Amino acid sequence: MPAQFVHLHLHTQYSLLDGATQIDPLIKQVRTFGMPAVAITDHGNMFGAVEFYQKAKAAGIKPIIGCEAYLAPGSRRNREGHLAHNDYYHLILLASSRTGYQNLIKLVSKAYLEGFYYKPRVDKELLQQHHDGLIALSGCLSGEVPYLIGQKDMEGAIRAAGEYREIFGKDQYYLEVQANGLEQQRVANRGLVEIHKKLGIPLAGTNDCHYLKKEDARPHDVMLCLQTGKTLNDPNRLRFDTDQLYVKSTDEMVAEFAEVPEAVRNTCRIAEHCDLKLAFNTSYLPQYRVPDGYTRESYLEKLATQGLADRLRERPGAMPAATYEARLREELTVIITMGYAGYFLIVWDIINFARSRGIPVGPGRGSAAGSLVAYALRITDIDPLAYQLLFERFLNAERVTMPDIDMDFCMDRRGEVINYVIDKYGEDHVCQIITFGTLGAKAAIRDVGRVMEIPYAEVDRVAKLVPPQLNITLDEALAQEPRLREVTDTDPKIGELMTVARALEGLARHASTHAAGLVISQEPLTDHVPLYKGANDEVVTQYPMGDVEKIGLVKFDLLGLKTLTMINHAVGLINARPAPGAAPGERPQLLDIVRLPLDDPATYTLLASGRTTGIFQLESPGMRNLLLKIKPECFEDLIAILALYRPGPLESGMVDDFIKRKRDPSQIAYDPPALEPILKETYGVIVYQEQVMAVANRLAGFSLGQADLLRRAMGKKKPEDMDKQKALFLQGAKKNHLSEKKAEKLFDLMAYFAGYGFNKCVIGDTALLDAMTGEWTTVRALFDAPHPFTIHALGSDQKLHPRVVVDLVSNGRKPVFEMRTMLGKRVTTTGNHPFLTLNGWRNLEDLRPGDRIAVPRRLTVKKGDVWPRHEVIVLAGLLSEG
């Protein structure tokens, strides 16, 4: 039987800017080598654990979840030292069971929340508390035992090894010999074998893998420069003096450890001992506390019933009250049957808090706009019956998924809402969600060019040859742009840049906090997910949003919207001004943004003129051009414009067809005639996913739940799913007396448009924001006004003052960005604005998260005739830079 080997010390891209291996090619390589298992041991974190676990399982490979922990030499709470070698050690921890996985979560979380000092550190006290179910390896040259061997302190190394064995238990702690080609490692290996013979602690062979293949050593070297802000020619930069840290084959590892074959065998022994099983079909929805005498279900029914009555009293519905009441009962039945009453109550409570504190709340976003229950609870402000929005598009009893309601708040006061949630459920039960920035095509070129010290002008020229296409890869760019391919092939320097950039492209570059996601858990979060500290000390999950949902935690989206902040400010200015012609002391009628009419002719005249600068999603040149062509006359037109302004509809001819039919109704044909009530508002063109569902429902007898499954199948375009759905559609259409030829033609038409169709719920509530914003005037209108209207302009004293518009000048358009510093300072600027950095002046577009910049600060200057020399030097430097 051939020898087997398992890699137990391996870094993926989630060892940020240190590991250069993505999980998909790793699993493929391990499978090619015939290895039965593989471990993930990223530096101080478990970022990739869920992705790794599921992909390895799917490939038939046993996943071993681990971490290379940073270990404080004393207490994790000690903040002394300056990042010297002995400020922390490395230690490999592998979860052998569910208990071990839970303990690993506890350890890496406490490392960030309690032990962070340059690195997230645990200590031996924590190891003693949370060692059950964990297997430990002594680590790389920075591990305590190898480090002491390197310091020629064998007595200390033996003592440390015995201490670890005492903590983890016999056969749960291994001495890690490595095959990385370093002379220091050979010395360490000899010492580790000596300790093995003396104490009987078993050996395990590893390779401290940081990249996939040997040829990836050069791109990895460049990556280390990105991590440290250095260049390749810097003699003092961090570097690994070996090209051996790749995922070696079993034969290579067996040859490396020919003198200690048990080190190879023990890797398989460890893998066999690891038997972690993660569950992905459980939901840990937090329990909302209801008043005495109610269940969550009965309380939701009470709130929704009363809420609908209030809504219909304030603004009569588009249909009889009985229709609304029947729809409400149907929705409540589905929500309660699926067990989501508590979810709706949590969302209602959060929004109710915000409204009670005067915090502006958005009208709703996403498919939740199709829910009458959400409208009745004032979670959304869109009447779904008035706009034919489907509840099944939001929640489908035939497709069990968690509901997903997006909540929008004024950006300036979103923090108050988050604090309310934390206060209500407890800080151990609430946190935000991590997200990862990756190296895109242009960013990879610019970053690698800087590290290679290629002149900025050359790098910029190459980066600008990448076509402006969303998420384009460098391989795609080379295929599409002949000039980029030519300079890559003819200029060796650029050729090397592109080779390295292609190797690093797509790798995770940094971690940040998701703009909206918030997790609320019934149990303490560390029962389920490891925690991380963000740049502003906010607590976030170590798993990204998709993985958080996979393990059963429920996320809530609380987004801060600048548009809401802007609208709120405008409403405040309007309500603070006396009404025209009002008598002195007369109480003005305050503007309520929610009650603005959606059929105001002046609003649509403004939108049809294309004068939409400053209006949410309607201000781009392409959108203004589309507004001029379509000339919206009603809210439904506005919804359609927002759905149509996307690459698919624009490139497919859909938009031209829509415009032609709107201008000339004789071009509209409904075949069969039953399509008219479904497609009338979009002039016979299938624009929305809801229309696809309605066609399947009315013409083929699908339930709306089945129609939602059809919509999803059409969106994914999987042949086996499409064939199954087509057969069901033709069968249903036949029962409704539609010929097979017409039914087949209709199905193909639906499938074609479904590829471009948009969720009407998403667009509808965005349009409501636009209709609100469209009530505003424009700077041009103020300039053209016959009497001196004023606006608030920023004065030289940094305060707002009323000013008359005296002139209007167009200076073209530039994208504007907001940059945030670690201290919370926000800087809004264009991409070519220069900032002073430690490497001189650099434009915003060349900065990356983690770069240091100079920002204005107030300095307190002490009075006196004599200053210390170092203070004079600092002041001179500041003055010379202006």
PDB file of N, CA and C in Angstrom, residues 474-525:
ATOM      1  N   LEU A 474      -7.938  39.684 -15.329  1.00  0.00           N
ATOM      2  CA  LEU A 474      -6.826  40.067 -16.207  1.00  0.00           C
ATOM      3  C   LEU A 474      -6.766  39.163 -17.429  1.00  0.00           C
ATOM      4  N   ASP A 475      -7.123  37.902 -17.282  1.00  0.00           N
ATOM      5  CA  ASP A 475      -7.163  37.015 -18.451  1.00  0.00           C
ATOM      6  C   ASP A 475      -8.200  37.505 -19.459  1.00  0.00           C
ATOM      7  N   GLU A 476      -9.365  37.923 -18.957  1.00  0.00           N
ATOM      8  CA  GLU A 476     -10.405  38.460 -19.841  1.00  0.00           C
ATOM      9  C   GLU A 476      -9.948  39.760 -20.479  1.00  0.00           C
ATOM     10  N   ALA A 477      -9.264  40.588 -19.703  1.00  0.00           N
ATOM     11  CA  ALA A 477      -8.769  41.864 -20.230  1.00  0.00           C
ATOM     12  C   ALA A 477      -7.748  41.622 -21.337  1.00  0.00           C
ATOM     13  N   LEU A 478      -6.863  40.653 -21.152  1.00  0.00           N
ATOM     14  CA  LEU A 478      -5.866  40.341 -22.184  1.00  0.00           C
ATOM     15  C   LEU A 478      -6.532  39.821 -23.451  1.00  0.00           C
ATOM     16  N   ALA A 479      -7.623  39.074 -23.298  1.00  0.00           N
ATOM     17  CA  ALA A 479      -8.336  38.539 -24.452  1.00  0.00           C
ATOM     18  C   ALA A 479      -9.092  39.637 -25.201  1.00  0.00           C
ATOM     19  N   GLN A 480      -9.566  40.657 -24.456  1.00  0.00           N
ATOM     20  CA  GLN A 480     -10.401  41.691 -25.062  1.00  0.00           C
ATOM     21  C   GLN A 480      -9.613  42.882 -25.604  1.00  0.00           C
ATOM     22  N   GLU A 481      -8.459  43.169 -25.023  1.00  0.00           N
ATOM     23  CA  GLU A 481      -7.746  44.409 -25.358  1.00  0.00           C
ATOM     24  C   GLU A 481      -6.399  44.098 -26.019  1.00  0.00           C
ATOM     25  N   PRO A 482      -6.306  44.229 -27.354  1.00  0.00           N
ATOM     26  CA  PRO A 482      -5.059  43.905 -28.071  1.00  0.00           C
ATOM     27  C   PRO A 482      -3.863  44.719 -27.586  1.00  0.00           C
ATOM     28  N   ARG A 483      -4.077  45.992 -27.216  1.00  0.00           N
ATOM     29  CA  ARG A 483      -2.950  46.832 -26.785  1.00  0.00           C
ATOM     30  C   ARG A 483      -2.356  46.317 -25.474  1.00  0.00           C
ATOM     31  N   LEU A 484      -3.211  45.817 -24.594  1.00  0.00           N
ATOM     32  CA  LEU A 484      -2.718  45.259 -23.340  1.00  0.00           C
ATOM     33  C   LEU A 484      -1.933  43.980 -23.606  1.00  0.00           C
ATOM     34  N   ARG A 485      -2.439  43.167 -24.505  1.00  0.00           N
ATOM     35  CA  ARG A 485      -1.753  41.919 -24.859  1.00  0.00           C
ATOM     36  C   ARG A 485      -0.401  42.228 -25.515  1.00  0.00           C
ATOM     37  N   GLU A 486      -0.374  43.268 -26.348  1.00  0.00           N
ATOM     38  CA  GLU A 486       0.861  43.618 -27.054  1.00  0.00           C
ATOM     39  C   GLU A 486       1.948  44.084 -26.086  1.00  0.00           C
ATOM     40  N   VAL A 487       1.611  44.998 -25.178  1.00  0.00           N
ATOM     41  CA  VAL A 487       2.616  45.514 -24.244  1.00  0.00           C
ATOM     42  C   VAL A 487       3.067  44.422 -23.287  1.00  0.00           C
ATOM     43  N   THR A 488       2.165  43.477 -22.961  1.00  0.00           N
ATOM     44  CA  THR A 488       2.542  42.347 -22.095  1.00  0.00           C
ATOM     45  C   THR A 488       3.532  41.433 -22.799  1.00  0.00           C
ATOM     46  N   ASP A 489       3.324  41.214 -24.092  1.00  0.00           N
ATOM     47  CA  ASP A 489       4.178  40.296 -24.857  1.00  0.00           C
ATOM     48  C   ASP A 489       5.513  40.921 -25.243  1.00  0.00           C
ATOM     49  N   THR A 490       5.562  42.247 -25.422  1.00  0.00           N
ATOM     50  CA  THR A 490       6.767  42.886 -25.975  1.00  0.00           C
ATOM     51  C   THR A 490       7.652  43.543 -24.924  1.00  0.00           C
ATOM     52  N   ASP A 491       7.133  43.870 -23.789  1.00  0.00           N
ATOM     53  CA  ASP A 491       7.915  44.540 -22.749  1.00  0.00           C
ATOM     54  C   ASP A 491       8.136  43.552 -21.599  1.00  0.00           C
ATOM     55  N   PRO A 492       9.357  43.030 -21.422  1.00  0.00           N
ATOM     56  CA  PRO A 492       9.612  42.007 -20.378  1.00  0.00           C
ATOM     57  C   PRO A 492       9.211  42.480 -18.977  1.00  0.00           C
ATOM     58  N   LYS A 493       9.438  43.745 -18.708  1.00  0.00           N
ATOM     59  CA  LYS A 493       9.111  44.281 -17.380  1.00  0.00           C
ATOM     60  C   LYS A 493       7.613  44.238 -17.131  1.00  0.00           C
ATOM     61  N   ILE A 494       6.841  44.650 -18.145  1.00  0.00           N
ATOM     62  CA  ILE A 494       5.385  44.613 -18.026  1.00  0.00           C
ATOM     63  C   ILE A 494       4.894  43.171 -18.057  1.00  0.00           C
ATOM     64  N   GLY A 495       5.585  42.326 -18.817  1.00  0.00           N
ATOM     65  CA  GLY A 495       5.215  40.911 -18.848  1.00  0.00           C
ATOM     66  C   GLY A 495       5.328  40.273 -17.474  1.00  0.00           C
ATOM     67  N   GLU A 496       6.422  40.597 -16.746  1.00  0.00           N
ATOM     68  CA  GLU A 496       6.573  40.050 -15.398  1.00  0.00           C
ATOM     69  C   GLU A 496       5.517  40.630 -14.463  1.00  0.00           C
ATOM     70  N   LEU A 497       5.263  41.942 -14.599  1.00  0.00           N
ATOM     71  CA  LEU A 497       4.222  42.574 -13.785  1.00  0.00           C
ATOM     72  C   LEU A 497       2.894  41.852 -13.962  1.00  0.00           C
ATOM     73  N   MET A 498       2.527  41.572 -15.219  1.00  0.00           N
ATOM     74  CA  MET A 498       1.237  40.938 -15.488  1.00  0.00           C
ATOM     75  C   MET A 498       1.216  39.494 -14.978  1.00  0.00           C
ATOM     76  N   THR A 499       2.344  38.782 -15.074  1.00  0.00           N
ATOM     77  CA  THR A 499       2.394  37.406 -14.568  1.00  0.00           C
ATOM     78  C   THR A 499       2.141  37.376 -13.066  1.00  0.00           C
ATOM     79  N   VAL A 500       2.789  38.274 -12.336  1.00  0.00           N
ATOM     80  CA  VAL A 500       2.619  38.322 -10.888  1.00  0.00           C
ATOM     81  C   VAL A 500       1.211  38.806 -10.532  1.00  0.00           C
ATOM     82  N   ALA A 501       0.748  39.837 -11.251  1.00  0.00           N
ATOM     83  CA  ALA A 501      -0.592  40.384 -10.970  1.00  0.00           C
ATOM     84  C   ALA A 501      -1.669  39.329 -11.190  1.00  0.00           C
ATOM     85  N   ARG A 502      -1.513  38.511 -12.235  1.00  0.00           N
ATOM     86  CA  ARG A 502      -2.500  37.456 -12.489  1.00  0.00           C
ATOM     87  C   ARG A 502      -2.471  36.394 -11.389  1.00  0.00           C
ATOM     88  N   ALA A 503      -1.303  36.163 -10.806  1.00  0.00           N
ATOM     89  CA  ALA A 503      -1.205  35.174  -9.728  1.00  0.00           C
ATOM     90  C   ALA A 503      -1.859  35.687  -8.445  1.00  0.00           C
ATOM     91  N   LEU A 504      -1.793  36.995  -8.216  1.00  0.00           N
ATOM     92  CA  LEU A 504      -2.344  37.582  -6.983  1.00  0.00           C
ATOM     93  C   LEU A 504      -3.784  38.052  -7.125  1.00  0.00           C
ATOM     94  N   GLU A 505      -4.233  38.238  -8.349  1.00  0.00           N
ATOM     95  CA  GLU A 505      -5.586  38.740  -8.606  1.00  0.00           C
ATOM     96  C   GLU A 505      -6.635  37.843  -7.942  1.00  0.00           C
ATOM     97  N   GLY A 506      -7.598  38.475  -7.295  1.00  0.00           N
ATOM     98  CA  GLY A 506      -8.697  37.740  -6.673  1.00  0.00           C
ATOM     99  C   GLY A 506      -8.439  37.322  -5.242  1.00  0.00           C
ATOM    100  N   LEU A 507      -7.201  37.468  -4.768  1.00  0.00           N
ATOM    101  CA  LEU A 507      -6.901  37.097  -3.384  1.00  0.00           C
ATOM    102  C   LEU A 507      -7.447  38.144  -2.419  1.00  0.00           C
ATOM    103  N   ALA A 508      -7.814  37.690  -1.233  1.00  0.00           N
ATOM    104  CA  ALA A 508      -8.301  38.622  -0.211  1.00  0.00           C
ATOM    105  C   ALA A 508      -7.168  39.549   0.196  1.00  0.00           C
ATOM    106  N   ARG A 509      -7.473  40.853   0.257  1.00  0.00           N
ATOM    107  CA  ARG A 509      -6.438  41.842   0.572  1.00  0.00           C
ATOM    108  C   ARG A 509      -6.573  42.378   1.982  1.00  0.00           C
ATOM    109  N   HIS A 510      -7.819  42.571   2.412  1.00  0.00           N
ATOM    110  CA  HIS A 510      -8.056  43.127   3.739  1.00  0.00           C
ATOM    111  C   HIS A 510      -9.452  42.744   4.211  1.00  0.00           C
ATOM    112  N   ALA A 511      -9.647  42.842   5.501  1.00  0.00           N
ATOM    113  CA  ALA A 511     -10.965  42.606   6.098  1.00  0.00           C
ATOM    114  C   ALA A 511     -11.574  43.944   6.487  1.00  0.00           C
ATOM    115  N   SER A 512     -12.884  44.056   6.342  1.00  0.00           N
ATOM    116  CA  SER A 512     -13.585  45.262   6.768  1.00  0.00           C
ATOM    117  C   SER A 512     -14.973  44.855   7.253  1.00  0.00           C
ATOM    118  N   THR A 513     -15.765  45.851   7.612  1.00  0.00           N
ATOM    119  CA  THR A 513     -17.086  45.574   8.169  1.00  0.00           C
ATOM    120  C   THR A 513     -18.151  45.771   7.106  1.00  0.00           C
ATOM    121  N   HIS A 514     -19.050  44.803   6.962  1.00  0.00           N
ATOM    122  CA  HIS A 514     -20.138  44.890   5.992  1.00  0.00           C
ATOM    123  C   HIS A 514     -20.972  46.134   6.270  1.00  0.00           C
ATOM    124  N   ALA A 515     -21.397  46.786   5.198  1.00  0.00           N
ATOM    125  CA  ALA A 515     -22.094  48.066   5.346  1.00  0.00           C
ATOM    126  C   ALA A 515     -23.429  47.945   6.055  1.00  0.00           C
ATOM    127  N   ALA A 516     -24.067  46.785   6.005  1.00  0.00           N
ATOM    128  CA  ALA A 516     -25.422  46.678   6.553  1.00  0.00           C
ATOM    129  C   ALA A 516     -25.621  45.532   7.527  1.00  0.00           C
ATOM    130  N   GLY A 517     -24.930  44.420   7.338  1.00  0.00           N
ATOM    131  CA  GLY A 517     -25.254  43.181   8.042  1.00  0.00           C
ATOM    132  C   GLY A 517     -25.068  43.238   9.554  1.00  0.00           C
ATOM    133  N   LEU A 518     -26.051  42.725  10.259  1.00  0.00           N
ATOM    134  CA  LEU A 518     -26.017  42.620  11.721  1.00  0.00           C
ATOM    135  C   LEU A 518     -26.551  41.241  12.101  1.00  0.00           C
ATOM    136  N   VAL A 519     -25.834  40.528  12.965  1.00  0.00           N
ATOM    137  CA  VAL A 519     -26.262  39.214  13.434  1.00  0.00           C
ATOM    138  C   VAL A 519     -26.848  39.352  14.832  1.00  0.00           C
ATOM    139  N   ILE A 520     -28.020  38.730  15.047  1.00  0.00           N
ATOM    140  CA  ILE A 520     -28.618  38.651  16.376  1.00  0.00           C
ATOM    141  C   ILE A 520     -28.825  37.170  16.666  1.00  0.00           C
ATOM    142  N   SER A 521     -28.295  36.703  17.804  1.00  0.00           N
ATOM    143  CA  SER A 521     -28.355  35.285  18.133  1.00  0.00           C
ATOM    144  C   SER A 521     -29.041  35.076  19.471  1.00  0.00           C
ATOM    145  N   GLN A 522     -29.786  33.975  19.572  1.00  0.00           N
ATOM    146  CA  GLN A 522     -30.430  33.624  20.840  1.00  0.00           C
ATOM    147  C   GLN A 522     -29.380  33.233  21.888  1.00  0.00           C
ATOM    148  N   GLU A 523     -28.386  32.447  21.459  1.00  0.00           N
ATOM    149  CA  GLU A 523     -27.303  32.051  22.348  1.00  0.00           C
ATOM    150  C   GLU A 523     -26.138  33.023  22.171  1.00  0.00           C
ATOM    151  N   PRO A 524     -25.156  33.001  23.099  1.00  0.00           N
ATOM    152  CA  PRO A 524     -23.950  33.813  22.884  1.00  0.00           C
ATOM    153  C   PRO A 524     -23.353  33.494  21.521  1.00  0.00           C
ATOM    154  N   LEU A 525     -22.899  34.509  20.831  1.00  0.00           N
ATOM    155  CA  LEU A 525     -22.421  34.331  19.457  1.00  0.00           C
ATOM    156  C   LEU A 525     -21.290  33.318  19.369  1.00  0.00           C
TER     157      LEU A 525
END
